[in-house]
Coordinates of C-alpha atoms in Angstrom, one line a residue:
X124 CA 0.0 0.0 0.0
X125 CA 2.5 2.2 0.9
X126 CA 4.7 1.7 -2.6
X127 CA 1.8 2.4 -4.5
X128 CA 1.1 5.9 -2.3
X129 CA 5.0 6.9 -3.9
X130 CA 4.4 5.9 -7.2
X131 CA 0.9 7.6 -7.1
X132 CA 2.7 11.1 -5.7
X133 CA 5.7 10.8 -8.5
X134 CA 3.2 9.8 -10.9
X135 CA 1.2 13.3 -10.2
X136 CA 4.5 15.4 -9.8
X137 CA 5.0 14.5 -13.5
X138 CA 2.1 15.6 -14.6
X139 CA 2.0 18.9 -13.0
X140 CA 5.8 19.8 -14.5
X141 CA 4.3 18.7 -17.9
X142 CA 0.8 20.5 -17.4
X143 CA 2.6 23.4 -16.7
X144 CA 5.0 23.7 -19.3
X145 CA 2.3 23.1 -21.6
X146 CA -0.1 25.8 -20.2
X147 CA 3.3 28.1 -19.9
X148 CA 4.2 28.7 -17.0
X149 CA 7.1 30.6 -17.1
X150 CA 10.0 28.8 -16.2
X151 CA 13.9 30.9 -16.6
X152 CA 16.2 29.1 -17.9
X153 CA 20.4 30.2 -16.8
X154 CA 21.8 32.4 -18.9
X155 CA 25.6 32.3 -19.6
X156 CA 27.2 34.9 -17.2
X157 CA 28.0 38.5 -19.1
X158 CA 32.1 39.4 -19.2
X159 CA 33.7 42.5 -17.4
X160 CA 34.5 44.9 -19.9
X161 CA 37.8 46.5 -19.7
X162 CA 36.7 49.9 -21.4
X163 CA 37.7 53.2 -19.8
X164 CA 34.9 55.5 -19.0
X165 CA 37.3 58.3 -17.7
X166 CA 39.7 60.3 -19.3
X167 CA 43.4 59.7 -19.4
X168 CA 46.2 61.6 -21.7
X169 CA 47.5 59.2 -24.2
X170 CA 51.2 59.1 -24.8
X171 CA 51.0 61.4 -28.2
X172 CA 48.7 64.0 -26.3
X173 CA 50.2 67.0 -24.9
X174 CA 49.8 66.8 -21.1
X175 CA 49.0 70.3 -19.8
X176 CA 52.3 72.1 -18.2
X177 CA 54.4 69.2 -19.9
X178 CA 56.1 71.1 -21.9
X179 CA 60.0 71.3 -21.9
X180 CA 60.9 74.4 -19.6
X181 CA 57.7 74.4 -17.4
X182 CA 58.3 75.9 -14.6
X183 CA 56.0 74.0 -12.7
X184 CA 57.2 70.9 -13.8
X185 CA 60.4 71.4 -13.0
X186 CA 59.6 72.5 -9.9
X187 CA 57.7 69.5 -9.1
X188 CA 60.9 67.2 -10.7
X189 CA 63.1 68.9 -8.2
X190 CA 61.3 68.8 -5.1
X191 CA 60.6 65.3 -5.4
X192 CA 64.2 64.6 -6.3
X193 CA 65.2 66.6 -3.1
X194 CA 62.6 64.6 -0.6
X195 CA 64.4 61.2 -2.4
X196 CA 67.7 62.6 -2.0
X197 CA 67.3 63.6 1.7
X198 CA 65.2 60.5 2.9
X199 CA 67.4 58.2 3.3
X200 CA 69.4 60.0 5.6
X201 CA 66.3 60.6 8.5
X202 CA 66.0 58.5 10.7
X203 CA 63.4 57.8 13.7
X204 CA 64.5 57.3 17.1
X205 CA 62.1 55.9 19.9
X206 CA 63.3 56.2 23.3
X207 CA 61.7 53.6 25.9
X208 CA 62.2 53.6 30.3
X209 CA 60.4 51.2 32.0
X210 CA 58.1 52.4 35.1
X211 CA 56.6 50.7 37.9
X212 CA 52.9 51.4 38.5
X213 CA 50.2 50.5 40.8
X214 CA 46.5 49.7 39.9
X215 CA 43.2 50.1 42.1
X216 CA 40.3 49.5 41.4
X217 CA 37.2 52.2 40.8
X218 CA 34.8 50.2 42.8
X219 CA 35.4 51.8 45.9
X220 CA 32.4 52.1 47.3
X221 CA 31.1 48.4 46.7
X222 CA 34.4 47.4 48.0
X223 CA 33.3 48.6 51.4
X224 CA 30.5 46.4 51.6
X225 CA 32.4 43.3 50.3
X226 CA 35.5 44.0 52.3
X227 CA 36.5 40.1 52.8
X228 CA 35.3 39.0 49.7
X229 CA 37.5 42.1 47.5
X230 CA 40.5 41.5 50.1
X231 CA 42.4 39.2 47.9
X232 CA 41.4 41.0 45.0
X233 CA 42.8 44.3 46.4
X234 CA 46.1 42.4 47.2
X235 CA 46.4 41.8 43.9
X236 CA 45.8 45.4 42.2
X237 CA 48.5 46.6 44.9
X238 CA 51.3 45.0 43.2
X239 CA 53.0 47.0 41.3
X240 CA 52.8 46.6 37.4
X241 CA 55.6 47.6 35.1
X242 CA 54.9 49.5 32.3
X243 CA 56.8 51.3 29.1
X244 CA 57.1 55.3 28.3
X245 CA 58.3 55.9 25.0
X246 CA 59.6 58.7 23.6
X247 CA 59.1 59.6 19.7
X248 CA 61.4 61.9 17.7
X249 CA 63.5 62.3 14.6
X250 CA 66.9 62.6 13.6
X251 CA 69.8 62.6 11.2
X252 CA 72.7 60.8 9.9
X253 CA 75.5 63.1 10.1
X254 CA 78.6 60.5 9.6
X255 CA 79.3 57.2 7.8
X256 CA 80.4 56.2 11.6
X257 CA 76.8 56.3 12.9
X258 CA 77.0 59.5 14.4
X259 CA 73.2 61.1 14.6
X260 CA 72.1 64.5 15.2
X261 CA 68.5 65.1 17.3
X262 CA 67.3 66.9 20.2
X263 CA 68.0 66.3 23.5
X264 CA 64.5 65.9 24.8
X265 CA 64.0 63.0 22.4
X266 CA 66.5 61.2 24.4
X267 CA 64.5 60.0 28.1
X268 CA 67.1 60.6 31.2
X269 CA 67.7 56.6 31.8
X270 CA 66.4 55.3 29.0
X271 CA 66.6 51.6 29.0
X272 CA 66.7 51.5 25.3
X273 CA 67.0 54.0 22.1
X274 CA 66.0 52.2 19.0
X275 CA 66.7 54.2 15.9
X276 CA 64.9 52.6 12.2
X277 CA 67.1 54.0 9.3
X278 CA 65.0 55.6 6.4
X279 CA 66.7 53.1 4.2
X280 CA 65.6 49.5 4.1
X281 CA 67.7 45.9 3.6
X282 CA 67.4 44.1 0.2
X283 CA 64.4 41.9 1.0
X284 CA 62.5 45.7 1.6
X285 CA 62.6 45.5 5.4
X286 CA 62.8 48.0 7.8
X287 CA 66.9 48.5 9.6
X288 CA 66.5 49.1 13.1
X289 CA 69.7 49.4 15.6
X290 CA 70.1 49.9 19.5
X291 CA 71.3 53.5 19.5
X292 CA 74.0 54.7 22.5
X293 CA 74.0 58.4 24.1
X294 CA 77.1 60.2 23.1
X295 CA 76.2 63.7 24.6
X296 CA 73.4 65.8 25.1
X297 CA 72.8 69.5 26.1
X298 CA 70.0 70.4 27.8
X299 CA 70.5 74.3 27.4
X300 CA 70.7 74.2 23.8
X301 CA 68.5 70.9 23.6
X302 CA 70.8 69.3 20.9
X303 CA 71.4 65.7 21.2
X304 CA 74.1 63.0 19.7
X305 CA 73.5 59.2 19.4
X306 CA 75.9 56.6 17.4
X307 CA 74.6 53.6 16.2
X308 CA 77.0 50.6 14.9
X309 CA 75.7 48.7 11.8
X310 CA 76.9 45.9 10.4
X311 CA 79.5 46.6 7.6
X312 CA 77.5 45.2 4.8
X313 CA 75.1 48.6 5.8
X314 CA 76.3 51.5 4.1
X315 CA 75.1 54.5 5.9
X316 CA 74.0 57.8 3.5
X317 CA 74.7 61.0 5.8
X318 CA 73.1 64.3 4.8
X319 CA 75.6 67.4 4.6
X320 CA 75.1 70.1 7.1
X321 CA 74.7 73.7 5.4
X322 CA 75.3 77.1 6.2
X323 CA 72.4 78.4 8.5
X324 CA 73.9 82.1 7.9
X325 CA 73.3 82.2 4.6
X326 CA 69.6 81.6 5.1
X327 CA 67.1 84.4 4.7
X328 CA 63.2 84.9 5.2
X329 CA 61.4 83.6 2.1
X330 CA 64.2 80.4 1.5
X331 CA 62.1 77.3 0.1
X332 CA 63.1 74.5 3.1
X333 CA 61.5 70.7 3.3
X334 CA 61.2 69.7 7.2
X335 CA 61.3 65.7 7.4
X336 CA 61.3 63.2 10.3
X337 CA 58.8 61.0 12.2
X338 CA 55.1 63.1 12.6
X339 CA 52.7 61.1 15.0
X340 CA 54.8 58.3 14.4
X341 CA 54.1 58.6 10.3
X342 CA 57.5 57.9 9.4
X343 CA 59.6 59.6 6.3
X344 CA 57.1 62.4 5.9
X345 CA 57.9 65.3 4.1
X346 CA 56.3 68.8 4.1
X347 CA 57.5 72.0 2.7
X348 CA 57.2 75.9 3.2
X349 CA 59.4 78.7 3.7
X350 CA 61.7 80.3 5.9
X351 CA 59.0 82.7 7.9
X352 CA 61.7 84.7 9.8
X353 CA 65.2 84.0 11.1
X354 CA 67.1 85.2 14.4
X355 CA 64.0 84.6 16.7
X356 CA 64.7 85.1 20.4
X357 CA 62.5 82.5 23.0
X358 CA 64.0 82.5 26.6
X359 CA 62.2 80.2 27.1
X360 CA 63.1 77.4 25.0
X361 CA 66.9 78.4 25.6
X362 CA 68.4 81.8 26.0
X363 CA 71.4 80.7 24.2
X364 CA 70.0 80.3 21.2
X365 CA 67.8 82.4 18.2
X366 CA 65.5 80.3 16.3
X367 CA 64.4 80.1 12.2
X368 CA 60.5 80.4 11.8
X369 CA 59.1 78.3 9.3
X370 CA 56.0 77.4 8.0
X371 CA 56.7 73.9 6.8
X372 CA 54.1 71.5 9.2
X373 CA 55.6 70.5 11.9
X374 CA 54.3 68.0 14.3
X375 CA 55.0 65.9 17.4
X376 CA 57.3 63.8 17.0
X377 CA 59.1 65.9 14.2
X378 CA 61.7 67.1 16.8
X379 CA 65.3 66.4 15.9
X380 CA 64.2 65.9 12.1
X381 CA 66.3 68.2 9.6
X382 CA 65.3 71.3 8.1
X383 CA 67.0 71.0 4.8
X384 CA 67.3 73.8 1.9
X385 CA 66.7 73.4 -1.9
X386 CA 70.6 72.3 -1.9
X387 CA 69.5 69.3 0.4
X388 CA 71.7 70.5 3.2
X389 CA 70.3 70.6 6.9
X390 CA 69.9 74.8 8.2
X391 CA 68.1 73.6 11.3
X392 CA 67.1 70.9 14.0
X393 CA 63.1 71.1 14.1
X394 CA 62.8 71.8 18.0
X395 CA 59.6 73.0 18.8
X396 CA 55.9 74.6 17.7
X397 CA 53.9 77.2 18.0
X398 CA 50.5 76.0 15.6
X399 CA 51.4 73.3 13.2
X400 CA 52.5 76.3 10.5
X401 CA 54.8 78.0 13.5
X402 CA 57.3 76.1 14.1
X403 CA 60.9 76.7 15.2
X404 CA 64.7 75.4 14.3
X405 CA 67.6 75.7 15.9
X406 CA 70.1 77.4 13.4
X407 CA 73.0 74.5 11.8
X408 CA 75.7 76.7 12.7
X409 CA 75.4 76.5 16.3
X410 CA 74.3 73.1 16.0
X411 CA 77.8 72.3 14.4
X412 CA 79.9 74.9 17.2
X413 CA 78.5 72.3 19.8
X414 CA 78.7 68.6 18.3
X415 CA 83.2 68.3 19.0
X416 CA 82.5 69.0 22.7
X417 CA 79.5 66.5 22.6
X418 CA 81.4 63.9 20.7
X419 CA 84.5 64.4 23.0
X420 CA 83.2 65.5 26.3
X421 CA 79.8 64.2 26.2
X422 CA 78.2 68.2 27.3
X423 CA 78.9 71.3 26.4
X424 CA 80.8 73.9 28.8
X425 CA 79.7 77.9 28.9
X426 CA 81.6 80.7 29.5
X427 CA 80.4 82.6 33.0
X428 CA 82.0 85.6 34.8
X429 CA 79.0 85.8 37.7
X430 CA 77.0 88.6 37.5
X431 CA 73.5 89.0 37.7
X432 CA 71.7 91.3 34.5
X433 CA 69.7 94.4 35.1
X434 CA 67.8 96.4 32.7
X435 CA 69.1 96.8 28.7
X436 CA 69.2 99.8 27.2
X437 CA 68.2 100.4 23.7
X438 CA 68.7 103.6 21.2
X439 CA 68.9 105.5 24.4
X440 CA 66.0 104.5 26.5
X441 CA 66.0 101.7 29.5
X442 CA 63.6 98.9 29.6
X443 CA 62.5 98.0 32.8
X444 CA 59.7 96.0 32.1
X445 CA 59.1 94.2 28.4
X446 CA 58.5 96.1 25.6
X447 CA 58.3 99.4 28.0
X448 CA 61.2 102.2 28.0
X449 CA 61.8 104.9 29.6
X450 CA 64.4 108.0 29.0
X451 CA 67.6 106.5 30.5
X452 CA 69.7 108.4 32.9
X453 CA 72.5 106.3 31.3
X454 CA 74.8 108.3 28.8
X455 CA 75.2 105.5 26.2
X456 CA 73.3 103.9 23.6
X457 CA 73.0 100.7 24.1
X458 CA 74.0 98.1 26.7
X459 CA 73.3 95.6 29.9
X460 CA 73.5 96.9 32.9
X461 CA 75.0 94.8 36.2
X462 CA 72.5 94.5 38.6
X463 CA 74.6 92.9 41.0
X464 CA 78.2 91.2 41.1
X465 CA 78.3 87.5 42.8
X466 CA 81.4 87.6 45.2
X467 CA 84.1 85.2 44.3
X468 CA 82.9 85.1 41.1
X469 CA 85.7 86.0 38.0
X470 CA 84.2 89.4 37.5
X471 CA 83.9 90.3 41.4
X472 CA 86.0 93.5 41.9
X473 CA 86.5 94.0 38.2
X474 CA 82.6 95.2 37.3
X475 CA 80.5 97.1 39.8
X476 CA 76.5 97.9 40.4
X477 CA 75.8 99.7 37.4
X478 CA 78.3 99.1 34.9
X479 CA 77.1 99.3 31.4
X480 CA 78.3 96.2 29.5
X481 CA 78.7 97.7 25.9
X482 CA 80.6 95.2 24.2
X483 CA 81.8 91.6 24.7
X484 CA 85.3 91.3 22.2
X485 CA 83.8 92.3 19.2
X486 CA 80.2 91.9 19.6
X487 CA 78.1 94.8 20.7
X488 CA 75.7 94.0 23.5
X489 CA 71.9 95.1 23.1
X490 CA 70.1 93.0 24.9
X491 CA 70.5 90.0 27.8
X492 CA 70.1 87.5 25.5
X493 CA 73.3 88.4 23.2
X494 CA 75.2 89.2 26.6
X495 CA 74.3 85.6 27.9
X496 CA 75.6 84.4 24.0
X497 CA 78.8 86.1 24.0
X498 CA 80.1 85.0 27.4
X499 CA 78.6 81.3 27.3
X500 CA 80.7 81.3 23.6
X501 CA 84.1 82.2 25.7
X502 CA 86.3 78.9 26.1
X503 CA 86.7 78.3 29.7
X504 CA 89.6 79.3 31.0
X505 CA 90.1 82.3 28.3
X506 CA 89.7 86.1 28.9
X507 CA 87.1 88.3 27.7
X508 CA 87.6 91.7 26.7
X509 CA 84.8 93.7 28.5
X510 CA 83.5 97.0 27.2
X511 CA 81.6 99.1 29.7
X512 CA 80.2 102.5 30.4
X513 CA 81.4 104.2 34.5
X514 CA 80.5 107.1 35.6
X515 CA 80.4 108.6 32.2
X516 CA 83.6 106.9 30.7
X517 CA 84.1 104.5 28.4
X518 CA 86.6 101.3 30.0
X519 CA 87.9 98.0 29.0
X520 CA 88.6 94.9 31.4
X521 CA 89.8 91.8 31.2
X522 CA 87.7 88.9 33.4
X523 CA 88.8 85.3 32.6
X524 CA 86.1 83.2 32.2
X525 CA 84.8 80.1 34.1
X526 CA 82.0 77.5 33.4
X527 CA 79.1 77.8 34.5
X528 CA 78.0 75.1 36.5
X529 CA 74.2 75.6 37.6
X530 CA 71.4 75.6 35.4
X531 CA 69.7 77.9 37.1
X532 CA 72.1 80.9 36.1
X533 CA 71.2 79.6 32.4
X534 CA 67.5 82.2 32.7
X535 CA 67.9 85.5 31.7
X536 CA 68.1 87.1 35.3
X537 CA 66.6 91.0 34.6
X538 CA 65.1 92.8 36.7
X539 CA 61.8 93.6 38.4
X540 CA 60.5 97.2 37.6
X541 CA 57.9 98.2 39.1
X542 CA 55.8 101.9 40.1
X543 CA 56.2 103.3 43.3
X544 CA 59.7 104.7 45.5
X545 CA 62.8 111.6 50.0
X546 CA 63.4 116.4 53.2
X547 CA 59.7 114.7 54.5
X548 CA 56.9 116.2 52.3
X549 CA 59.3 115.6 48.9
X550 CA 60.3 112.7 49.3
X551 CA 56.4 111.5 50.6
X552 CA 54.3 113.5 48.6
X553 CA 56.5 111.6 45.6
X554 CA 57.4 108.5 46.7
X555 CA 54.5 107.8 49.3
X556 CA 57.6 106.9 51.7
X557 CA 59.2 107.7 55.2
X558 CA 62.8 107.1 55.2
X559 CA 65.9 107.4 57.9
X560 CA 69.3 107.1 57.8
X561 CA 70.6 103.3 58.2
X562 CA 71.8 103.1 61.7
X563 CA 73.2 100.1 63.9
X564 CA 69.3 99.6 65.7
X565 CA 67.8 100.0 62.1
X566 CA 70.1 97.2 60.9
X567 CA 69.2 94.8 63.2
X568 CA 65.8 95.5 62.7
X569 CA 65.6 94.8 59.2
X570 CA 68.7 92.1 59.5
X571 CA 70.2 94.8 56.7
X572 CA 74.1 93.5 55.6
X573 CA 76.7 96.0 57.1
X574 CA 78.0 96.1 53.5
X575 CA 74.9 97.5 52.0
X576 CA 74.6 101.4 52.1
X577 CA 72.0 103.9 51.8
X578 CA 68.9 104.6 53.4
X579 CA 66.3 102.9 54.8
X580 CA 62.1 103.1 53.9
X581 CA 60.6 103.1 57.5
X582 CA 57.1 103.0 56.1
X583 CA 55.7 102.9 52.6
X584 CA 52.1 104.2 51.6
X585 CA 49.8 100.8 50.4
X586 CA 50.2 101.7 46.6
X587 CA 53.5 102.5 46.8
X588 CA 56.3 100.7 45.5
X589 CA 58.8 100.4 48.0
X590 CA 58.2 98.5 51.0
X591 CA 59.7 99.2 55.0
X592 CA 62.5 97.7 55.3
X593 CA 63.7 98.6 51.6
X594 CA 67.2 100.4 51.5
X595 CA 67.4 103.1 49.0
X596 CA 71.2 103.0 47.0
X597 CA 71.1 105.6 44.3
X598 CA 68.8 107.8 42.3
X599 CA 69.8 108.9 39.0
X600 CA 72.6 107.1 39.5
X601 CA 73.8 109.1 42.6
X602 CA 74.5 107.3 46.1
X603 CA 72.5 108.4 48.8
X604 CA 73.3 108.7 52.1
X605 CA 70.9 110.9 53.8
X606 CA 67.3 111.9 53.0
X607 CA 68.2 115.3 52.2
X608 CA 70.1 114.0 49.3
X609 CA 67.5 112.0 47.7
X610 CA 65.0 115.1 48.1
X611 CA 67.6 117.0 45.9
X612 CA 67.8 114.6 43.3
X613 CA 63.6 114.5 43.5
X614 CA 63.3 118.4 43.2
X615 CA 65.1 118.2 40.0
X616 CA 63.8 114.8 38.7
X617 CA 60.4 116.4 37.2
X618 CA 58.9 113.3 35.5
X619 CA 60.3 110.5 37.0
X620 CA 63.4 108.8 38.9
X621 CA 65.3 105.9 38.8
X622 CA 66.2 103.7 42.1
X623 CA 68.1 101.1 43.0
X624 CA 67.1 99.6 45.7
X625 CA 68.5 96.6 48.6
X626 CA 64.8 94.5 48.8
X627 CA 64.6 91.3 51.4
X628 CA 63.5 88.4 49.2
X629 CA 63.7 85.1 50.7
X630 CA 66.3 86.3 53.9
X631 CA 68.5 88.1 51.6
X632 CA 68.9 91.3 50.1
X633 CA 68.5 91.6 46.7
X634 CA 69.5 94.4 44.3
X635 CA 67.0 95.9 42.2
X636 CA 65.9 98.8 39.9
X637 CA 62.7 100.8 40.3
X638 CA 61.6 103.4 38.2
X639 CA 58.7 105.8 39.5
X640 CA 56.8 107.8 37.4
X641 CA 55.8 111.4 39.5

């Protein structure tokens, strides 16, 4: 019963597939599978049409031919450099709260999390091959302070294509300056390609430059601009140095990466940024005045005579606060003045208080900056020839020079100006001060040095600039011993008056100027 069932259900399966072809039903039937055409539906230049600015002599084209020929040429001499330290570090947990409540059971858990977990800091920078030896050129804060390895991958790869990368040692570094020197050792069969160092003098605002090196970790990148302005002055990256503006990008991890010119010769170190189209370089020429003490010594030494820097004067007029100047009761031109003279120190009884350092050898001084350049330049151990302005006369000196040893001393020291600071009503009605003469009880007082001379502010009005306790020096540049000398110098001082002034700062007495406007 059941066989016949089957044949009965294929029997009527047949007939339906033949009913409904022949009532047509409309059954597809494959079709062979269409071919991919080849044909171009954009448009391309063929090899006998004239390519727009192909012509021979285009200048854009051969602009374009030579850049890219400079970026090929100055590749494989940039190298990137990551610097790794290892750090221990503990973990806790966020749960704080349900901790609490599960004290016992998050005990073991806790003891866990307070073990101490060691973990990597890397540091990513640039630099350049300066030597077939495996010298390299970068900055010094791409290079961590006990780095437990510096790894440097060459922009130049082996013959299978792969990437070259070499354990890197320290061979010196200079914070001040922040240029840095590492040597890798290759194996022979490596032939290093360094990149020539040019002349950063001969650089001027508009120069076409390429900046290269390791952006975001985006290794061999390459972006160009121009030179945006040269001789740039930040303190605060190093007052030893003035910087090239470009605006060729410049990113992290671009420090220590050449600046190169059309000539592919490095003008600069790319050190530091300002917006992504600011960015600064430190000039090759110094670069190349500091790299034999770093190869030889490891650090570079800087001149120091120990003095601390007052005011500068410029075309006349003394700056006592940034960018401010006032008519300076200083007969010369130009010049730093001493604000004070550190005892023991080469230039201690050689320069004085108020000395106006015109001229260091042959360079004339117009700021704190190029005063702070010229002495740190002086080999240690040499003397400098000191030209300076005294009591209205030109005079040379000779200091010998010795190196400066703290880093502190490196920051432009100038001083604090600020408003404020003598018969009673004068000197009060001017100065918003009661002074006295200094005097054994006054002394002790105040805890005033017995070297320090003057007089002393008993009592200062709240918006005035002195303070008790302050010992007035000179005005005008005139020593004053009594208060009926400084109220002659204020009855002729119609506008304004310069002091220096003996201030307690920290339990010492500090010399400073202050200039107060009547």
């Amino acid at each position: 019963m059941m066989r016949r069932n089957n044949f009965l259900i294929l029997g009527l399966s047949c007939a339906l597939l033949t009913s409904g072809a022949a009532l047509g039903f409309p059954f597809k039937k494959s079709e062979p599978a269409k071919s991919v055409s080849n044909e171009k539906f954009w448009k391309e230049y063929t090899a006998q049409e004239n390519k727009p600015n192909s012509q021979p002599g285009n200048f854009l084209l051969m602009f374009q031919e030579q850049l890219g020929g400079l970026a090929q040429k100055i590749l494989p001499s940039v190298v990137n450099i990551y610097s790794t330290v290892k750090t221990q570090q503990k973990t806790q947990s966020q749960n704080d709260l349900f901790r609490y409540f599960f004290e016992d059971f998050f005990k073991q858990q806790r003891q866990q999390q307070a073990q101490p977990k060691q973990q990597e800091v890397q540091s990513l920078g640039s630099g350049f091959i300066i030597s077939e030896e495996g010298y390299i050129v970068t900055n010094a804060h791409v290079l961590i302070e006990g780095a437990d390895s510096i790894k440097v991958k060459l922009g130049q790869k082996d013959k299978f294509g792969k990437d070259l990368e070499f354990e890197a040692t320290i061979v010196g570094k200079d914070k001040a300056s922040d240029v840095g020197l590492i040597k890798i050792s290759p194996p022979k069969s490596i032939t290093l390609q360094p990149i020539p160092l040019g002349n950063s003098d001969s650089s001027y605002v508009g120069h076409l430059v390429l900046a290269v090196g390791n952006p975001f970790g985006f290794s061999q990148t390459v972006t160009h601009g121009i030179i945006s302005s040269v001789g740039r002055d930040i303190a605060t990256l190093s007052p030893y140095l003035s910087y090239t503006q470009t605006d060729a990008a410049i990113h992290q991890g671009n420090s220590g990466g050449p600046l190169c010119n059309i000539h592919g010769e490095v003008i600069g170190i790319n050190t530091a940024i300002r917006t992504p189209n600011i960015g600064f370089a430190i000039p090759i020429n110094k670069v190349k005045k500091y790299l034999p003490a770093l190869k030889k010594e490891g650090r570079v030494r800087r001149g120091w005579i120990g003095i601390a820097l007052g005011p500068r004067i410029l075309d006349g007029k003394i700056e006592l606060q940034k960018g401010q100047f006032k008519e300076s009761p200083y007969n010369t031109s130009h010049g730093v003045l001493v604000r004070d003279v550190i005892v023991g120190e080469p230039a201690d009884k050689i320069l004085f208080p108020d000395d106006v350092i015109l001229k260091v050898n042959k360079t004339l001084i117009h700021s704190q900056q190029e005063l702070l350049i010229a002495i740190g330049e002086i080999p240690v151990g040499k003397r400098a020839q000191i030209q300076i302005w005294r009591n209205n006369k030109i005079k040379n000196v000779l200091i010998r020079v010795s190196e400066r040893v703290d880093s502190q001393q490196a920051r432009i020291n100038t001083a604090p100006s600020q408003k404020g600071g003598t018969e009673e009503k004068i000197i009060h009605s001017k100065l918003g001060i009661r002074v006295s003469p200094l005097s054994p009880q006054s002394r002790k007082q105040h805890n005033i040095p017995g070297e320090i001379k003057g007089i002393v502010v008993d009592f200062a009005e709240r918006n005035s600039s002195l303070r008790a306790g302050d010992v007035i020096s000179k005005a005008n540049r005139r020593h004053i011993s009594s208060k009926e000398g400084l109220a002659w110098i204020l009855r002729r001082a119609t506008k304004s008056v310069l002091l220096v002034v003996y201030r307690k700062e920290q339990s010492q007495y500090r010399r400073q100027y202050v200039w107060i406007d009547f």
